[in-house]
Short mmCIF file of C-alpha atoms in Angstrom, two decimals:
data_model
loop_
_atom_site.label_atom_id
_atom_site.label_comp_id
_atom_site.label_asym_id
_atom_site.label_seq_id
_atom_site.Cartn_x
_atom_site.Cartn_y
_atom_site.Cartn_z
CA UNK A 386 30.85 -41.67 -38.99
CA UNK A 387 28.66 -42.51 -35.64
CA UNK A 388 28.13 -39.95 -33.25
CA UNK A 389 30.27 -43.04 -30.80
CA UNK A 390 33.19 -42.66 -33.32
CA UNK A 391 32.82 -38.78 -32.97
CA UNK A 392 33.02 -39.00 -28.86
CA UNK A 393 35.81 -41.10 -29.26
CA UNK A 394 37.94 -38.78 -30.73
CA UNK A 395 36.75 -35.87 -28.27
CA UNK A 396 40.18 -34.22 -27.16
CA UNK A 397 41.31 -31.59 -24.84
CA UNK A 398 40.59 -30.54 -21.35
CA UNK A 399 37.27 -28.82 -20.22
CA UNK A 400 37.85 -24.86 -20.63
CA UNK A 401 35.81 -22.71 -18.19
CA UNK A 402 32.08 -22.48 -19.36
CA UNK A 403 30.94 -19.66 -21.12
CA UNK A 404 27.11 -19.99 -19.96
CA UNK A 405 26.20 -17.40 -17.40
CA UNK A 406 24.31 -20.21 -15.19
CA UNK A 407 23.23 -17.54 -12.57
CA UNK A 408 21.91 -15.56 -14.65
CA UNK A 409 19.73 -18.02 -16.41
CA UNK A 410 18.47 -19.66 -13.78
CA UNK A 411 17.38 -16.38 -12.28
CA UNK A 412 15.69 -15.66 -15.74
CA UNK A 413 14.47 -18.79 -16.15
CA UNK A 414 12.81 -18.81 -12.65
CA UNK A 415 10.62 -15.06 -13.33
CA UNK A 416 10.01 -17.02 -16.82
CA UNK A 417 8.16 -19.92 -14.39
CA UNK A 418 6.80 -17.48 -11.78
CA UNK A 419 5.02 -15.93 -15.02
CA UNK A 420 3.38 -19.27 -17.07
CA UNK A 421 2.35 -20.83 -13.16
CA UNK A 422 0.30 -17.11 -12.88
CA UNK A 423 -1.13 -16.93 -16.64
CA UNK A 424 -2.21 -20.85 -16.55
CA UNK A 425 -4.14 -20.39 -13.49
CA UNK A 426 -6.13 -17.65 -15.37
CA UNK A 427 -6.75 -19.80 -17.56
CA UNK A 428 -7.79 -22.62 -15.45
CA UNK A 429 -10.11 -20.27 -14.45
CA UNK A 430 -11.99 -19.81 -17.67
CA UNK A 431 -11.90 -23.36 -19.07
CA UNK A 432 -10.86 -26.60 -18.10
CA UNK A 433 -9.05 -28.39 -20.78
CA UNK A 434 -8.64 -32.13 -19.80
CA UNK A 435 -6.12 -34.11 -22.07
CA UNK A 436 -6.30 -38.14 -22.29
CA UNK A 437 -4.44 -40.21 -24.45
CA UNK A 438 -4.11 -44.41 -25.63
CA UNK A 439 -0.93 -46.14 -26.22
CA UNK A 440 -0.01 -46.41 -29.57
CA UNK A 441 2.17 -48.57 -31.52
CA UNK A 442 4.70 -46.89 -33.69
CA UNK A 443 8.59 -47.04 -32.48
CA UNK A 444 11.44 -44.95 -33.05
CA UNK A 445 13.90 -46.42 -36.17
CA UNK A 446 15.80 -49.34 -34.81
CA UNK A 447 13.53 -50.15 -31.94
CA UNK A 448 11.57 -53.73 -31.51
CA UNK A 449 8.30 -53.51 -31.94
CA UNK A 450 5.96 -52.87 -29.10
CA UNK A 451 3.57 -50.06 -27.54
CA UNK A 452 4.78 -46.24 -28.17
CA UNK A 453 5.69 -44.73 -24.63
CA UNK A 454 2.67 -43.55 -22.65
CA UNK A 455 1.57 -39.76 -23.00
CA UNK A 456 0.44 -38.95 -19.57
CA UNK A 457 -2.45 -35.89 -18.92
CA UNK A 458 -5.81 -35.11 -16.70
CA UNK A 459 -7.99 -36.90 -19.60
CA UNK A 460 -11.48 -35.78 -21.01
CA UNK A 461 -10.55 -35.63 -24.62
CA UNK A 462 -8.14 -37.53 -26.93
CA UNK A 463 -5.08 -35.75 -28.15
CA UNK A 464 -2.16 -37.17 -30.45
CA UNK A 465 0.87 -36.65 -27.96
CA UNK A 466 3.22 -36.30 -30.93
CA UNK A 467 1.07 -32.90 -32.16
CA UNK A 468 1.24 -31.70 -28.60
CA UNK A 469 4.92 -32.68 -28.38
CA UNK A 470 5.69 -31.11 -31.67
CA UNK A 471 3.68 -27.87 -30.77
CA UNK A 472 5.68 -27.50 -27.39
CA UNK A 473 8.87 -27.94 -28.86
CA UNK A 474 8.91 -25.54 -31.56
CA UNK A 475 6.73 -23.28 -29.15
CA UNK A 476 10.15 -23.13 -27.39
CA UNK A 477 12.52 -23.65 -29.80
CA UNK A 478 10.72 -19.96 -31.79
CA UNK A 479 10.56 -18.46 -28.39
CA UNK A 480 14.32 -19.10 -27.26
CA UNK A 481 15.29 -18.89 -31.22
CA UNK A 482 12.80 -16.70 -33.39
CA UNK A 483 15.65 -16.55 -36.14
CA UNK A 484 15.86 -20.33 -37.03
CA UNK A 485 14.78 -21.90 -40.46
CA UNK A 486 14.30 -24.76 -41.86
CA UNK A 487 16.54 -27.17 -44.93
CA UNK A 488 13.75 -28.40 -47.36
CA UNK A 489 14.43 -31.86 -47.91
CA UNK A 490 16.57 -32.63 -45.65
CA UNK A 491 18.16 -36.13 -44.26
CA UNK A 492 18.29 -35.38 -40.40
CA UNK A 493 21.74 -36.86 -39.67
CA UNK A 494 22.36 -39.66 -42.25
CA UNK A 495 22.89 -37.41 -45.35
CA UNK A 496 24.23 -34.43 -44.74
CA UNK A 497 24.74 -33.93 -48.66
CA UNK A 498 20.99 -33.00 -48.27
CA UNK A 499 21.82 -29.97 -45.86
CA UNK A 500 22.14 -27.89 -48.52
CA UNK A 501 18.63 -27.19 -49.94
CA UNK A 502 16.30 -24.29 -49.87
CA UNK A 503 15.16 -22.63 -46.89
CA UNK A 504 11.96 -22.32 -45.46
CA UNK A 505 10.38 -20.45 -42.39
CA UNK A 506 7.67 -23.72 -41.96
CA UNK A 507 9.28 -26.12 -39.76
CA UNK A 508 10.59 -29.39 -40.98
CA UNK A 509 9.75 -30.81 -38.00
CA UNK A 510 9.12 -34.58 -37.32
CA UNK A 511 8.13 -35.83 -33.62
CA UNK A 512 8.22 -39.83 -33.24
CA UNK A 513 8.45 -42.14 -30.37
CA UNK A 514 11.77 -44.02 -29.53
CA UNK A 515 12.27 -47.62 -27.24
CA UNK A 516 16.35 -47.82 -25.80
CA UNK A 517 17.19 -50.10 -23.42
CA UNK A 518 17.14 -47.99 -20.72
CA UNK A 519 14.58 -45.79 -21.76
CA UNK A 520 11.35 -44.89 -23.64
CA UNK A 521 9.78 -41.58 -24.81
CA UNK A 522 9.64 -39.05 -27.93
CA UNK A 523 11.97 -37.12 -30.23
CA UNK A 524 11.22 -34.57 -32.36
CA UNK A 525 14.00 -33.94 -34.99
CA UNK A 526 15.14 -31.45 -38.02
CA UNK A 527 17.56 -29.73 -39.99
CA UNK A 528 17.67 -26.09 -39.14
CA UNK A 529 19.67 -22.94 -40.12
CA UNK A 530 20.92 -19.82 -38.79
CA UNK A 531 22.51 -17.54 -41.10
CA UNK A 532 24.85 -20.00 -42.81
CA UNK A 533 24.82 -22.02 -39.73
CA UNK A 534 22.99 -25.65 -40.85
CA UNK A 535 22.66 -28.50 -38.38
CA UNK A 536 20.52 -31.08 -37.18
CA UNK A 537 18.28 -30.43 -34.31
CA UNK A 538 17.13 -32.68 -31.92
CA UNK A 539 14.66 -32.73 -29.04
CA UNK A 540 14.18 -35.76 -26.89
CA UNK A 541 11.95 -36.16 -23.65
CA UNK A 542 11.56 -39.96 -21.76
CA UNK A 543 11.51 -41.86 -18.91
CA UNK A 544 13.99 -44.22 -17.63
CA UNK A 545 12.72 -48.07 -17.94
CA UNK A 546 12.15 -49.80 -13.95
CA UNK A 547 15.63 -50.75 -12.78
CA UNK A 548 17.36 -47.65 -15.58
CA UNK A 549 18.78 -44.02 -14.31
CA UNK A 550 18.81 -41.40 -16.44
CA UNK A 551 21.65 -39.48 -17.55
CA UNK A 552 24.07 -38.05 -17.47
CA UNK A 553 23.81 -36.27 -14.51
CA UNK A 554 27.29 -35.08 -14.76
CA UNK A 555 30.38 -34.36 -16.65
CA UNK A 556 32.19 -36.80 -18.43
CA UNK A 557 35.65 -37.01 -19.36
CA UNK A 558 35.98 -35.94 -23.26
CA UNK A 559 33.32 -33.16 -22.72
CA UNK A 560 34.13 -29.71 -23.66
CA UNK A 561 33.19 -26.53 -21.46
CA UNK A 562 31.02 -28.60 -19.41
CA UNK A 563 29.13 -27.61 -16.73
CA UNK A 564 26.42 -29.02 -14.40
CA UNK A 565 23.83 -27.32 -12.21
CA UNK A 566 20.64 -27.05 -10.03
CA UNK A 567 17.64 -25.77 -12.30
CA UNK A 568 14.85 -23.39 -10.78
CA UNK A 569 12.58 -25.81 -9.91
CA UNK A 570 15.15 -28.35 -8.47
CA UNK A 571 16.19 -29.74 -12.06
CA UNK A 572 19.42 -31.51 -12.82
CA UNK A 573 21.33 -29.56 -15.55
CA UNK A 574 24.65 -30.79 -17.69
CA UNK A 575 25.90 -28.34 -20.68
CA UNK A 576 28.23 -29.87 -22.60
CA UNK A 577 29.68 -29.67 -25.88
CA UNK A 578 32.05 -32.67 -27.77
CA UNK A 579 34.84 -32.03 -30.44
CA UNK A 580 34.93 -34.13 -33.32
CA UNK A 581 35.83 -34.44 -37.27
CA UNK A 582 33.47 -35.24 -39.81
CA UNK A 583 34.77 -37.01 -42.52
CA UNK A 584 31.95 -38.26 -45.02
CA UNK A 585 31.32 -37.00 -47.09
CA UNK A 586 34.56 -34.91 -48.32
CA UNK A 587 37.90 -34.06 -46.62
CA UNK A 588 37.83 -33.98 -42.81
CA UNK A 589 35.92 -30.75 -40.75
CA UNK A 590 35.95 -30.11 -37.31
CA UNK A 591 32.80 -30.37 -36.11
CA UNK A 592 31.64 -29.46 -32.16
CA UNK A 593 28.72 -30.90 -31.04
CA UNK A 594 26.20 -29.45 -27.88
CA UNK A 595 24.26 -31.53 -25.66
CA UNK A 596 21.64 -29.83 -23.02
CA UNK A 597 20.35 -32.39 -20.58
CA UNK A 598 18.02 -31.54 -17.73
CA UNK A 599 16.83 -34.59 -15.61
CA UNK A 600 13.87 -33.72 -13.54
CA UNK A 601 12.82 -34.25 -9.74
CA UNK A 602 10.04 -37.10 -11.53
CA UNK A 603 12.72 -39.01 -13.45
CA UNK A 604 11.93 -37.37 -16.52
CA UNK A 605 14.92 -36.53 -18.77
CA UNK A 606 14.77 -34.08 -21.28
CA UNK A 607 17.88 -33.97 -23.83
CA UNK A 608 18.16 -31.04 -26.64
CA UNK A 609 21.44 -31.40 -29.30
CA UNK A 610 22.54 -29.67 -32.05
CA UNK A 611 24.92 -31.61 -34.51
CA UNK A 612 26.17 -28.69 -37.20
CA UNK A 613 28.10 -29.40 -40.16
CA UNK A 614 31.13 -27.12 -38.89
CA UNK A 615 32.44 -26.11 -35.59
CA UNK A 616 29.69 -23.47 -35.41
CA UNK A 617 27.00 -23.57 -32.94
CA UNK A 618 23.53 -23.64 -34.44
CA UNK A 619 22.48 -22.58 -30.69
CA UNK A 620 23.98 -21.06 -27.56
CA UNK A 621 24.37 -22.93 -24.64
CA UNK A 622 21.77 -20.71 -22.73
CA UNK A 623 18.91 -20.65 -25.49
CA UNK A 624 19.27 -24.75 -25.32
CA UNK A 625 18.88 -24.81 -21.57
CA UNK A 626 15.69 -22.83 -21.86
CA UNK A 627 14.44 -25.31 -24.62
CA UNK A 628 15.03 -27.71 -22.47
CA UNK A 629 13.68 -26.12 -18.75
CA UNK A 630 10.15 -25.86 -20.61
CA UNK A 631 7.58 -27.45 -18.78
CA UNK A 632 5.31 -27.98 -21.58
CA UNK A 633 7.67 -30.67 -22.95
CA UNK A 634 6.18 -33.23 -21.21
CA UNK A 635 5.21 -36.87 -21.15
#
């Protein structure tokens, strides 16, 4: 089943949100406040100057053609998919220090493969993707949380000349959605989608999450979580602070 077959059967009306949006965007403001203070210590002490080529690998599916530009002050060459990968589980161990990682396991396609051995050394892959309305870099893996196992997603571009990014909003089908100003002037939509999984085996209800956060330089930044039940691998407020990080960047 396609994650478009799974939105299309996404039933019911949205319930009142259960994320405490006040009270993360408070916390998530001090967290700000905190990194702006400690990295101009650092600036202070060394300069670290970042510089990257365009590459050519694309995302699976894409047409062949340069990977999305990794933009930085430049002085030394860096591979933006080890500093994208580093950032992302960076946050992902901050907001989530609890999460492990399925040995062996098909991100999506397979979930037959979910079911492997654990490990506490991410099985994390970062890669660049080409849409049609956008370009950027994913990073992607099947984590666990107690018996919780899902795939994990992180994905940060930039919409193509003439392309929005989105969604800015909620959208009918949505479940306990809910859209906001971030702390530093973000564009925030929570929302999860109902669904049933089929293959392989009888049919499970499955909910899906989807954090977006579109910021005030076009850049979109998307985290999802696609379990194999109707259990959240994440809560709605440790996936917006994934997804506020800064250091996820192009």
């Amino acid at each position: 089943m396609t994650y478009r077959q799974i939105f299309d059967e996404a039933i019911g009306a949205a319930p009142p949100t259960a994320v405490d949006v006040d009270a993360l965007v408070t916390r998530e403001g001090r967290r700000r406040r905190r990194r702006t203070t400690a990295y101009t210590a650092s600036a202070a002490t060394a300069v670290l100057a970042l510089a990257l080529g365009a590459g050519t690998l694309v995302g699976p599916g894409s047409a062949a053609g340069p990977a999305p530009a990794y933009s930085a002050a430049s002085a030394t060459a860096v591979d933006p998919a080890e500093h994208l990968r580093s950032a992302m589980l960076a946050a992902l161990d901050r907001e989530a220090p609890d999460l492990r990682w399925v040995r062996g396991a098909g991100p999506v396609t397979d979930q037959a493969t979910w079911g492997g051995p654990l490990t506490d050394t991410p099985q994390w892959s970062v890669q660049p993707f080409q849409w049609e309305s956008m370009t950027g870099w994913f990073g992607v893996g099947v984590a666990a949380r107690g018996d919780v196992r899902s795939y994990l997603g992180v994905f940060v571009g930039r919409p193509r000349p003439g392309q929005t990014a989105g969604p800015q909003r909620c959208t009918p089908g949505s479940l306990k959605c809910r859209s906001f100003t971030g702390p530093d002037g973000e564009r925030v939509v929570v929302a999860d989608f109902e669904g049933r999984r089929t293959v392989p085996g009888p049919a499970v209800r499955i909910v899906e999450r989807f954090v977006t956060v579109v910021r005030t330089d076009g850049t979109w930044v998307q985290v999802q979580t696609h379990p194999a039940t109707d259990r959240h691998l994440l809560t709605a407020e440790e996936m917006i602070g994934v997804a506020l990080d800064p250091t996820i960047r192009l």
